[in-house]
mmCIF file of C-alpha atoms in Angstrom:
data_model
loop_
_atom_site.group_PDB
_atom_site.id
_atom_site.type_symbol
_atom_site.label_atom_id
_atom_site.label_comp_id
_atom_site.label_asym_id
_atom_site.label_seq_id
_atom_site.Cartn_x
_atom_site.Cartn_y
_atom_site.Cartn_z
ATOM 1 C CA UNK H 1 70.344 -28.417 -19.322
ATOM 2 C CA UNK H 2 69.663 -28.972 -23.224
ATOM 3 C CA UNK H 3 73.369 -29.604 -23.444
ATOM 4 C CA UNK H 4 73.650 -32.063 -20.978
ATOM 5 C CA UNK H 5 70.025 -33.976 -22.359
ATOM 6 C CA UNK H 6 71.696 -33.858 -25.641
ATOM 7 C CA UNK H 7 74.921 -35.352 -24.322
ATOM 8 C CA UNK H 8 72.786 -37.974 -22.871
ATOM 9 C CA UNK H 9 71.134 -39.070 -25.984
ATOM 10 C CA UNK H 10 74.190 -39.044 -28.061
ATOM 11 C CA UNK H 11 75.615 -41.769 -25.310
ATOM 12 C CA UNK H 12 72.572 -43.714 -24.818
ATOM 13 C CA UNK H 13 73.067 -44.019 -28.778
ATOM 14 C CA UNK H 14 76.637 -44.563 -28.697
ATOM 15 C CA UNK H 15 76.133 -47.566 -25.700
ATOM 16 C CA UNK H 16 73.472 -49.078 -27.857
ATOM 17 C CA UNK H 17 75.463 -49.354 -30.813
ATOM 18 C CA UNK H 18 78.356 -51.038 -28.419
ATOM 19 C CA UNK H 19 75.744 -53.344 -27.099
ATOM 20 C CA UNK H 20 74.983 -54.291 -30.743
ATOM 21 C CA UNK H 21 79.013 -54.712 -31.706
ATOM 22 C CA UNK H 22 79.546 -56.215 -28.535
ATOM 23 C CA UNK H 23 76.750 -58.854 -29.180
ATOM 24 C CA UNK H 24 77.898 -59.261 -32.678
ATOM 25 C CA UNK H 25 81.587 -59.844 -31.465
ATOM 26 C CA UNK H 26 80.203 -62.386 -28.661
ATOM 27 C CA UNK H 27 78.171 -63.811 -32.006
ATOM 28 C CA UNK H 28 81.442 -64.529 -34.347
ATOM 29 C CA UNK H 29 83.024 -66.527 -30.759
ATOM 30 C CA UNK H 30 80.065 -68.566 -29.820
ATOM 31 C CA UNK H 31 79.804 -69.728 -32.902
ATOM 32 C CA UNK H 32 83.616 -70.927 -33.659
ATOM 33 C CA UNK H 33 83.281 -72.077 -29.449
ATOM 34 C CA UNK H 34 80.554 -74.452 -29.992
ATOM 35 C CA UNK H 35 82.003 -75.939 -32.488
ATOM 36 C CA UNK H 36 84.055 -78.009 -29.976
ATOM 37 C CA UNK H 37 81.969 -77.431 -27.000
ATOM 38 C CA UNK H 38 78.149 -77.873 -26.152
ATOM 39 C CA UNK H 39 76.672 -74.775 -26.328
ATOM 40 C CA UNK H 40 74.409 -75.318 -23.051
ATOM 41 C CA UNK H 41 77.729 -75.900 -20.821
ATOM 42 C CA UNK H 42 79.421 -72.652 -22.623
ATOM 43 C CA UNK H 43 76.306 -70.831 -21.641
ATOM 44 C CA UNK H 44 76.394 -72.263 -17.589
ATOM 45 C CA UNK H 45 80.227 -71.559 -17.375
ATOM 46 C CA UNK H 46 80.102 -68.085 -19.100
ATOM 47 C CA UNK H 47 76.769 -67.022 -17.046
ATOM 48 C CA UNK H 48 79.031 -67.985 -13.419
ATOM 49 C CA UNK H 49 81.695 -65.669 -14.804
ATOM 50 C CA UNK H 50 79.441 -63.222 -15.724
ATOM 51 C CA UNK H 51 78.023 -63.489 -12.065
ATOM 52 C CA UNK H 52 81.145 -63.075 -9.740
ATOM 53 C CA UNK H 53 82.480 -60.210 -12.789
ATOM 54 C CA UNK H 54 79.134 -58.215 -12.673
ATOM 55 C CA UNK H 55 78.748 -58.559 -8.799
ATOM 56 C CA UNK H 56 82.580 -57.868 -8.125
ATOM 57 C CA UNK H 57 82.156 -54.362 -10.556
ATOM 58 C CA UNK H 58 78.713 -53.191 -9.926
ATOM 59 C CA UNK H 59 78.732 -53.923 -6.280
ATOM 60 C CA UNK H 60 78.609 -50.127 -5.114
ATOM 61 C CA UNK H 61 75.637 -49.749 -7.767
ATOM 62 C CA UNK H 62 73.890 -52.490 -5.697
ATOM 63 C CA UNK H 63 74.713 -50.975 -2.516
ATOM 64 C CA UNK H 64 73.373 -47.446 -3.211
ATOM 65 C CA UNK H 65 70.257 -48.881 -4.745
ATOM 66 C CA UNK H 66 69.673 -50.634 -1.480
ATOM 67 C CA UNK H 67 70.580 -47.842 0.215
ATOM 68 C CA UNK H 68 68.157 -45.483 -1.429
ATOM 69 C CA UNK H 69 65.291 -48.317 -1.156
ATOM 70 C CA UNK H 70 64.474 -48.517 -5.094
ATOM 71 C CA UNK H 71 62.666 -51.423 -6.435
ATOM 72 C CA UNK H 72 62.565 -52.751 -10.012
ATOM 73 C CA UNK H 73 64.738 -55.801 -8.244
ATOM 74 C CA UNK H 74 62.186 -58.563 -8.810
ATOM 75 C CA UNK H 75 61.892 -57.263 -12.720
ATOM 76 C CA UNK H 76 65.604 -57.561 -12.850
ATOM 77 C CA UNK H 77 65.946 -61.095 -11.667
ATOM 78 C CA UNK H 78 63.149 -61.728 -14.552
ATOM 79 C CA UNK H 79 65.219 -60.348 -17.376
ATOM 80 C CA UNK H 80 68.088 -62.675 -16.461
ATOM 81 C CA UNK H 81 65.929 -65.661 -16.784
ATOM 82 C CA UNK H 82 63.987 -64.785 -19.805
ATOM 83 C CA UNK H 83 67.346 -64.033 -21.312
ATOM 84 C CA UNK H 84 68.908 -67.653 -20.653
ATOM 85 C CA UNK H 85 65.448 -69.193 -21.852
ATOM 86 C CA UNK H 86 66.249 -67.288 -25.174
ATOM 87 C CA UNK H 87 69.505 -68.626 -25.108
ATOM 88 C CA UNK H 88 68.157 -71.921 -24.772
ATOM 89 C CA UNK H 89 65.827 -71.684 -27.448
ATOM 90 C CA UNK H 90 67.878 -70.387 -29.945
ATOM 91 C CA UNK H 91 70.221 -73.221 -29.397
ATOM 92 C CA UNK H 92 67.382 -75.733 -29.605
ATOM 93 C CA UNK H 93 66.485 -74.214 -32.728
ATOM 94 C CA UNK H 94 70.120 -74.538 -34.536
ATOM 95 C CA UNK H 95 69.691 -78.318 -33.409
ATOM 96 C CA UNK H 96 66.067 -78.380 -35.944
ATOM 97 C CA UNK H 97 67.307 -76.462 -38.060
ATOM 98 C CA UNK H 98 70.589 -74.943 -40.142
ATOM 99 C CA UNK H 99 71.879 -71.332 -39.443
ATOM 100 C CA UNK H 100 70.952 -70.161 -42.467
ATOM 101 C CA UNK H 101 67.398 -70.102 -40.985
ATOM 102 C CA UNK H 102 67.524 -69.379 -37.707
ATOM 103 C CA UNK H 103 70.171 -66.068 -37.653
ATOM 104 C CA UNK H 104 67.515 -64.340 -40.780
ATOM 105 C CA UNK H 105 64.875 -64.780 -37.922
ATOM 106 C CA UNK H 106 66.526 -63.719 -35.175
ATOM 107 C CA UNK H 107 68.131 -60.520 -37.189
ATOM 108 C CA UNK H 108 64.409 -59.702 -38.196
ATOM 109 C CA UNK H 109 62.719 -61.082 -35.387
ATOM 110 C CA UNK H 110 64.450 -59.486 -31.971
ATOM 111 C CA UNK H 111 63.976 -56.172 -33.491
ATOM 112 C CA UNK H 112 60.402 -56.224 -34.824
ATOM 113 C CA UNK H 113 59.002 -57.755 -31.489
ATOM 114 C CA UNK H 114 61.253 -55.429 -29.013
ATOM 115 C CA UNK H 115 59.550 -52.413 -31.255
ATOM 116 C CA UNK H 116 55.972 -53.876 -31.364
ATOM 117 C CA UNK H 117 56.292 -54.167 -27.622
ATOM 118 C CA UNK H 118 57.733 -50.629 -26.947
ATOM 119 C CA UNK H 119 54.603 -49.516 -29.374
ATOM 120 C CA UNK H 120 52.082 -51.286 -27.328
ATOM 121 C CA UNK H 121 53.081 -51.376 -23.629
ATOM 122 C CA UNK H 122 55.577 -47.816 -23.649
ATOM 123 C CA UNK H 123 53.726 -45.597 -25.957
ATOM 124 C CA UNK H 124 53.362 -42.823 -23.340
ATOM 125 C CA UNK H 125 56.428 -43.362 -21.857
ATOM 126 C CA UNK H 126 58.928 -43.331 -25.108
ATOM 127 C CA UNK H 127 58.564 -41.148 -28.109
ATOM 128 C CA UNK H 128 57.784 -43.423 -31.138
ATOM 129 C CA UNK H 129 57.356 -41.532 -34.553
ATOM 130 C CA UNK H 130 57.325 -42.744 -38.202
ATOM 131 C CA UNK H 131 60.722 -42.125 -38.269
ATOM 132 C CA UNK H 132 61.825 -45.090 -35.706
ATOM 133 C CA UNK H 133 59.233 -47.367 -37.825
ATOM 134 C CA UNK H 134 60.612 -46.348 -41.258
ATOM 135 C CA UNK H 135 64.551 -46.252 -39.666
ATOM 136 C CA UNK H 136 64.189 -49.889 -37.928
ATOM 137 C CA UNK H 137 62.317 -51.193 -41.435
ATOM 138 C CA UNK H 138 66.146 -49.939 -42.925
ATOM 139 C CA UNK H 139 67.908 -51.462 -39.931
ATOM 140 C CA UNK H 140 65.987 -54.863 -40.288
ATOM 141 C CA UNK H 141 66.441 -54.885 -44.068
ATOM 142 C CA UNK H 142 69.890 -54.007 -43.732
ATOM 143 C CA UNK H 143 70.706 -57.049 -41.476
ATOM 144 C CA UNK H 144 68.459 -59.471 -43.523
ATOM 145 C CA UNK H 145 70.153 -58.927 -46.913
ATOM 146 C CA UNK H 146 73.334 -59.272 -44.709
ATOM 147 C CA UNK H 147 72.118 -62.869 -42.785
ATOM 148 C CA UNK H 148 70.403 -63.832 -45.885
ATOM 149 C CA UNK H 149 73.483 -63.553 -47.858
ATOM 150 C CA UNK H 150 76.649 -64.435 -45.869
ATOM 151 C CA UNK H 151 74.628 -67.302 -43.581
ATOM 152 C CA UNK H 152 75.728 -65.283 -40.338
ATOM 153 C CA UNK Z 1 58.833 -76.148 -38.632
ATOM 154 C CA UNK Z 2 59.356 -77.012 -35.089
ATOM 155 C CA UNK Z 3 63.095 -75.277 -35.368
ATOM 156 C CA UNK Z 4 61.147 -72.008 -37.005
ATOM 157 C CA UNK Z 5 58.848 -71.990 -34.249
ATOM 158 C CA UNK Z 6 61.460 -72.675 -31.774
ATOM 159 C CA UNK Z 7 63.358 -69.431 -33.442
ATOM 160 C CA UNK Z 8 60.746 -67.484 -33.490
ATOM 161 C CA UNK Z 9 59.696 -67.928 -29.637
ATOM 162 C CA UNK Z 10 63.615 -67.353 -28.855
ATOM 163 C CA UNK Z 11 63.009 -64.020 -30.627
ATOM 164 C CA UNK Z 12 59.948 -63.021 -28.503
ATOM 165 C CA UNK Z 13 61.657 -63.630 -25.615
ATOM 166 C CA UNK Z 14 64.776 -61.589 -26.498
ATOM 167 C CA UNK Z 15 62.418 -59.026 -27.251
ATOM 168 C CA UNK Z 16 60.726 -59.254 -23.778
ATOM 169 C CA UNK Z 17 64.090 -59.202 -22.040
ATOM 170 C CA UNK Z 18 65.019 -56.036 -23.205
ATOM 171 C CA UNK Z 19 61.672 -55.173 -21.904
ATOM 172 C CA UNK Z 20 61.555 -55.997 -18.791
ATOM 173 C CA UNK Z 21 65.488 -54.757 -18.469
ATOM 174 C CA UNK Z 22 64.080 -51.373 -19.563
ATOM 175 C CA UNK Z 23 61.534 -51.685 -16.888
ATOM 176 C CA UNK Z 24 64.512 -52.390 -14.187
ATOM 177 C CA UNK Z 25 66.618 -49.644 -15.402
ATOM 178 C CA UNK Z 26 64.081 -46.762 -14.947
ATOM 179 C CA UNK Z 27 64.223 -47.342 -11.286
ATOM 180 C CA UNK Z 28 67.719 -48.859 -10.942
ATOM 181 C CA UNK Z 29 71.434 -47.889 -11.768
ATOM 182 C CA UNK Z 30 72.127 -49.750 -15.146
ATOM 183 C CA UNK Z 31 75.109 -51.510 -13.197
ATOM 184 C CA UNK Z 32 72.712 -53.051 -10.619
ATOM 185 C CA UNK Z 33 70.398 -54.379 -13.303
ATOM 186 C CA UNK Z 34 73.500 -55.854 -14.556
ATOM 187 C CA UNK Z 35 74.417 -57.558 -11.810
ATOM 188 C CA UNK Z 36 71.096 -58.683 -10.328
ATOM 189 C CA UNK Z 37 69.565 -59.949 -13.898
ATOM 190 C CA UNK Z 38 73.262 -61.911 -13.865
ATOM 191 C CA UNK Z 39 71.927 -64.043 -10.967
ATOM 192 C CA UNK Z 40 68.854 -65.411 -12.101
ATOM 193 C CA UNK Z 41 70.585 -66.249 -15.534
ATOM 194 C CA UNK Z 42 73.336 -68.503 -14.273
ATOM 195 C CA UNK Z 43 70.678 -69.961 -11.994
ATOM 196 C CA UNK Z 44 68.788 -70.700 -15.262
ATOM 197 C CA UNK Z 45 71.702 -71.409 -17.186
ATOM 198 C CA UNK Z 46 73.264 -74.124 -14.677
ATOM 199 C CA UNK Z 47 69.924 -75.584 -13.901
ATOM 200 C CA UNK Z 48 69.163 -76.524 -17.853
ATOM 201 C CA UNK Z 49 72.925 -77.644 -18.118
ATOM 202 C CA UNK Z 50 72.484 -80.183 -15.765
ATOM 203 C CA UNK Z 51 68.838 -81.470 -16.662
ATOM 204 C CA UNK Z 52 70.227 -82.093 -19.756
ATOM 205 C CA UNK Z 53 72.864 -83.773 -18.406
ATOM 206 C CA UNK Z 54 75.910 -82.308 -19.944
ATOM 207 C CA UNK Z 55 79.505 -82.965 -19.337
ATOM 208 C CA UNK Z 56 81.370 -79.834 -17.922
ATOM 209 C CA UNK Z 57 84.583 -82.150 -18.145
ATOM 210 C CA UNK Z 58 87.393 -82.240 -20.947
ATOM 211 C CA UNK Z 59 87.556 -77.998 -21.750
ATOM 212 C CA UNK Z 60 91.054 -77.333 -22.387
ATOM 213 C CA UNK Z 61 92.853 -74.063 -22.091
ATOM 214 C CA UNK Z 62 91.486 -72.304 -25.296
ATOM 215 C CA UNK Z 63 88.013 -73.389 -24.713
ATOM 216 C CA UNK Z 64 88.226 -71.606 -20.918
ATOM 217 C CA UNK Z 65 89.683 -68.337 -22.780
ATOM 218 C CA UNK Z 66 86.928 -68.475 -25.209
ATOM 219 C CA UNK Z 67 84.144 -69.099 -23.050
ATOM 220 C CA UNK Z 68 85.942 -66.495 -20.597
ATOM 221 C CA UNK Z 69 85.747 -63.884 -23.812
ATOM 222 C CA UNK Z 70 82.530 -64.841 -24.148
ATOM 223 C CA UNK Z 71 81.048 -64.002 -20.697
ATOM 224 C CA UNK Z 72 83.389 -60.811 -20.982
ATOM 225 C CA UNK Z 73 81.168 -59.708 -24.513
ATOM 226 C CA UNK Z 74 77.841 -61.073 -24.144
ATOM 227 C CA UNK Z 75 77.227 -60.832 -19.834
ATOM 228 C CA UNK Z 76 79.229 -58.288 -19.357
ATOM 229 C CA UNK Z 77 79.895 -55.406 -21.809
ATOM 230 C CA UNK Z 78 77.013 -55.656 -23.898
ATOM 231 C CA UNK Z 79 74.792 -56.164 -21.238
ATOM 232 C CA UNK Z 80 75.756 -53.253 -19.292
ATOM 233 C CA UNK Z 81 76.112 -51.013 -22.330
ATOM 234 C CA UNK Z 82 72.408 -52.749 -23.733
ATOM 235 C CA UNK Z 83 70.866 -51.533 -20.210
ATOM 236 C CA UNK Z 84 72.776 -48.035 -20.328
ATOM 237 C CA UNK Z 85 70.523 -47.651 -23.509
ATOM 238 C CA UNK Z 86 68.016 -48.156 -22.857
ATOM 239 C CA UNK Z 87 67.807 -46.420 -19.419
ATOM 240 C CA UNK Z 88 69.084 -43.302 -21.034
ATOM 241 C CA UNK Z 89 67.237 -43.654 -24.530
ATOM 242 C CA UNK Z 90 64.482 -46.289 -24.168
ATOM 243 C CA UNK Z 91 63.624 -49.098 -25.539
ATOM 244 C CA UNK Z 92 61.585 -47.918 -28.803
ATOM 245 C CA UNK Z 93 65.417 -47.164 -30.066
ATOM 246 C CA UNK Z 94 67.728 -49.563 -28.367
ATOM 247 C CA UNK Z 95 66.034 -52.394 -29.835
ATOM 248 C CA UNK Z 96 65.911 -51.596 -33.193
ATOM 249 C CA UNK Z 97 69.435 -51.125 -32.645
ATOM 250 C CA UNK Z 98 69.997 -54.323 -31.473
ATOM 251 C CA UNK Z 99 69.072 -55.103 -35.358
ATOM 252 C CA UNK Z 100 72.613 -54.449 -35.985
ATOM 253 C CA UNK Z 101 74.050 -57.112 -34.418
ATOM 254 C CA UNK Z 102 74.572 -59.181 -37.947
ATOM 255 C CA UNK Z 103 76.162 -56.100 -39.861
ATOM 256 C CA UNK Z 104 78.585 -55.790 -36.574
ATOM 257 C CA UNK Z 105 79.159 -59.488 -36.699
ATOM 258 C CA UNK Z 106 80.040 -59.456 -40.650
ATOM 259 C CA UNK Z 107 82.533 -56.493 -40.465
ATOM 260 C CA UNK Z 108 84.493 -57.950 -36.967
ATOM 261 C CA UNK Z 109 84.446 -60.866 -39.221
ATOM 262 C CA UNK Z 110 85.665 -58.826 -42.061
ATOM 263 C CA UNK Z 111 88.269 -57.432 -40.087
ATOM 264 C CA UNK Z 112 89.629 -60.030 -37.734
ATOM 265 C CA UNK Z 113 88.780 -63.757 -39.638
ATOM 266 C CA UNK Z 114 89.450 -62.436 -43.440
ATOM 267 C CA UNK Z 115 85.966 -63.342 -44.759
ATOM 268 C CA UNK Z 116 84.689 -61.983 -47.437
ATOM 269 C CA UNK Z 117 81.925 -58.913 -47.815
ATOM 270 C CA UNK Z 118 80.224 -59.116 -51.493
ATOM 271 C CA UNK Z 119 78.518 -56.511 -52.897
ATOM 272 C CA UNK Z 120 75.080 -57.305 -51.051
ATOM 273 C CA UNK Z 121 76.369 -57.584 -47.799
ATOM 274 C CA UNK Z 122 77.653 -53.340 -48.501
ATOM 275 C CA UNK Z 123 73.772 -52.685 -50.062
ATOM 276 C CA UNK Z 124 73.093 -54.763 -46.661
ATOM 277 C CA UNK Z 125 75.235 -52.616 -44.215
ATOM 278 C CA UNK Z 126 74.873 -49.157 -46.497
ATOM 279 C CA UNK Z 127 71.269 -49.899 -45.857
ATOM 280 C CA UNK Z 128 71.370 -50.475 -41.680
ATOM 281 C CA UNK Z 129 73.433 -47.088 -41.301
ATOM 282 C CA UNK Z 130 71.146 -44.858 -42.861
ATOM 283 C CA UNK Z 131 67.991 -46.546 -40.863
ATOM 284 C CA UNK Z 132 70.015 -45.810 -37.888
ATOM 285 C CA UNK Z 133 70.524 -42.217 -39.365
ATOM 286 C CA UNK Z 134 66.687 -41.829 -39.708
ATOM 287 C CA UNK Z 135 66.172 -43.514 -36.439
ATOM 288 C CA UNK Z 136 68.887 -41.126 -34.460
ATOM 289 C CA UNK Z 137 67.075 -38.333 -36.153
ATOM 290 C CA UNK Z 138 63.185 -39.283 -34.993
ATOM 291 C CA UNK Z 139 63.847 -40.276 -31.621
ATOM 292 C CA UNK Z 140 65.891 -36.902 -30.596
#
């Protein structure tokens, strides 16, 4: 049983970091798309791919979750559309502003709040110790001197 | 200041997606959270697109690949692999994670455009391994 919790962990770390290479991957792409393209209309088109791809491979997902009655739907369908506003915003913001500016924020920003909010609303649900606060501060650093320095 | 502000509030809201997908995932398979959180985001997406009145005409080829490679990496991948996180190790470490994005972002770039890493972008990365090191460590 310790095995398998282990075995879990090691994967929820391993799909976290290929969120974060993923993201950084989709990063370097956006930014030589929109070069050409407006960024709001490479946002709609990739979203409606994104629909009919997620729907066409996570179908059964779907179904059993309906079968089995779960909820958490209407939180779901909230995450998608605070996600796009983000989009949006950060997009607005490159329009005010240079790069240079905006990624440092965003680098520093994302994690800071995601971790302030875990802290305040999930405190009894997820273990937070002085280690994830002194490991993120590294992790935030980290990507600042990066952003700061290469204008990611 | 207004493009600060505006980076800033695109930063909170990031930060409250991956909340609320945490949220979803606890009751949810991480696939299904994937693929209802996709609807509401084209909705979103399509319905800004058009108030602002943009042209979906003229993409050639390349631009369909790229924005197809983008909905492939950003909706699709990372989204399912940012929910598997944080279903199976919460949010308190999945988001700090998501910190890495930058360093990831430098060394594809590294790798695949030829650009160039100085000696503060290694203190930079050097510095974002070992805080996930410490973080792997605390939240086991």
């Amino acid at each position: 049983m310790q095995k398998r919790t282990r075995v879990a962990y090691l994967a929820g770390i391993a799909a976290a970091l290929g969120a974060a290479a993923s993201f950084g991957g989709a990063q370097v792409l956006t930014s030589a798309t929109v070069e050409t393209l407006s960024p709001l209309v490479v946002l709609a088109i990739a979203q409606a791919i994104a629909l009919v791809a997620n729907w066409g491979l996570f179908s059964r997902d779907v179904y059993l979750d309906l079968k089995e009655k779960r909820r958490g739907y209407a939180i779901s369908l909230l995450g998608g559309t605070i996600s796009t506003v983000a989009f949006v915003l950060v997009f607005s913001a490159l329009k005010e502003v240079s790069v240079v500016i905006v990624a440092p924020i965003l680098a520093g920003g994302v994690p800071i709040f995601t971790l302030l909010l875990s802290f305040l609303l999930l405190r009894r649900a997820e273990k937070i110790t002085a280690g994830t606060f002194v490991g993120a501060a590294f992790v935030i650093g980290g990507a600042l001197l990066v952003t700061t320095t290469a204008g990611v | 200041m207004l493009g600060v502000g505006l980076a800033v509030a695109s930063a909170v809201a990031f930060a409250f997606t991956n909340y609320y997908l945490r949220l979803a995932s606890r009751d949810l398979r991480q696939g299904s959270v994937t693929a209802w959180s996709s609807i509401t985001g084209f909705i979103v997406a399509i319905l800004i697109a058009v108030g602002f009145r943009e042209s979906f005409a003229g993409i050639d080829g390349w631009g369909w690949v790229s924005i197809a490679g983008i909905a492939l990496v950003w909706f699709i991948i990372g989204r399912y692999l940012m929910i598997m996180g944080l279903r199976l190790i919460g949010l308190s470490l999945t988001g700090p994670m998501m910190g890495t994005i930058p360093i990831w972002a430098l060394l594809l770039a590294f790798f695949f455009l030829d650009d160039q890493i100085g000696w503060t972008q290694v203190v930079g990365v050097s510095m974002s391994t070992f805080g996930l090191i410490v973080m792997s460590r605390a939240g086991r």
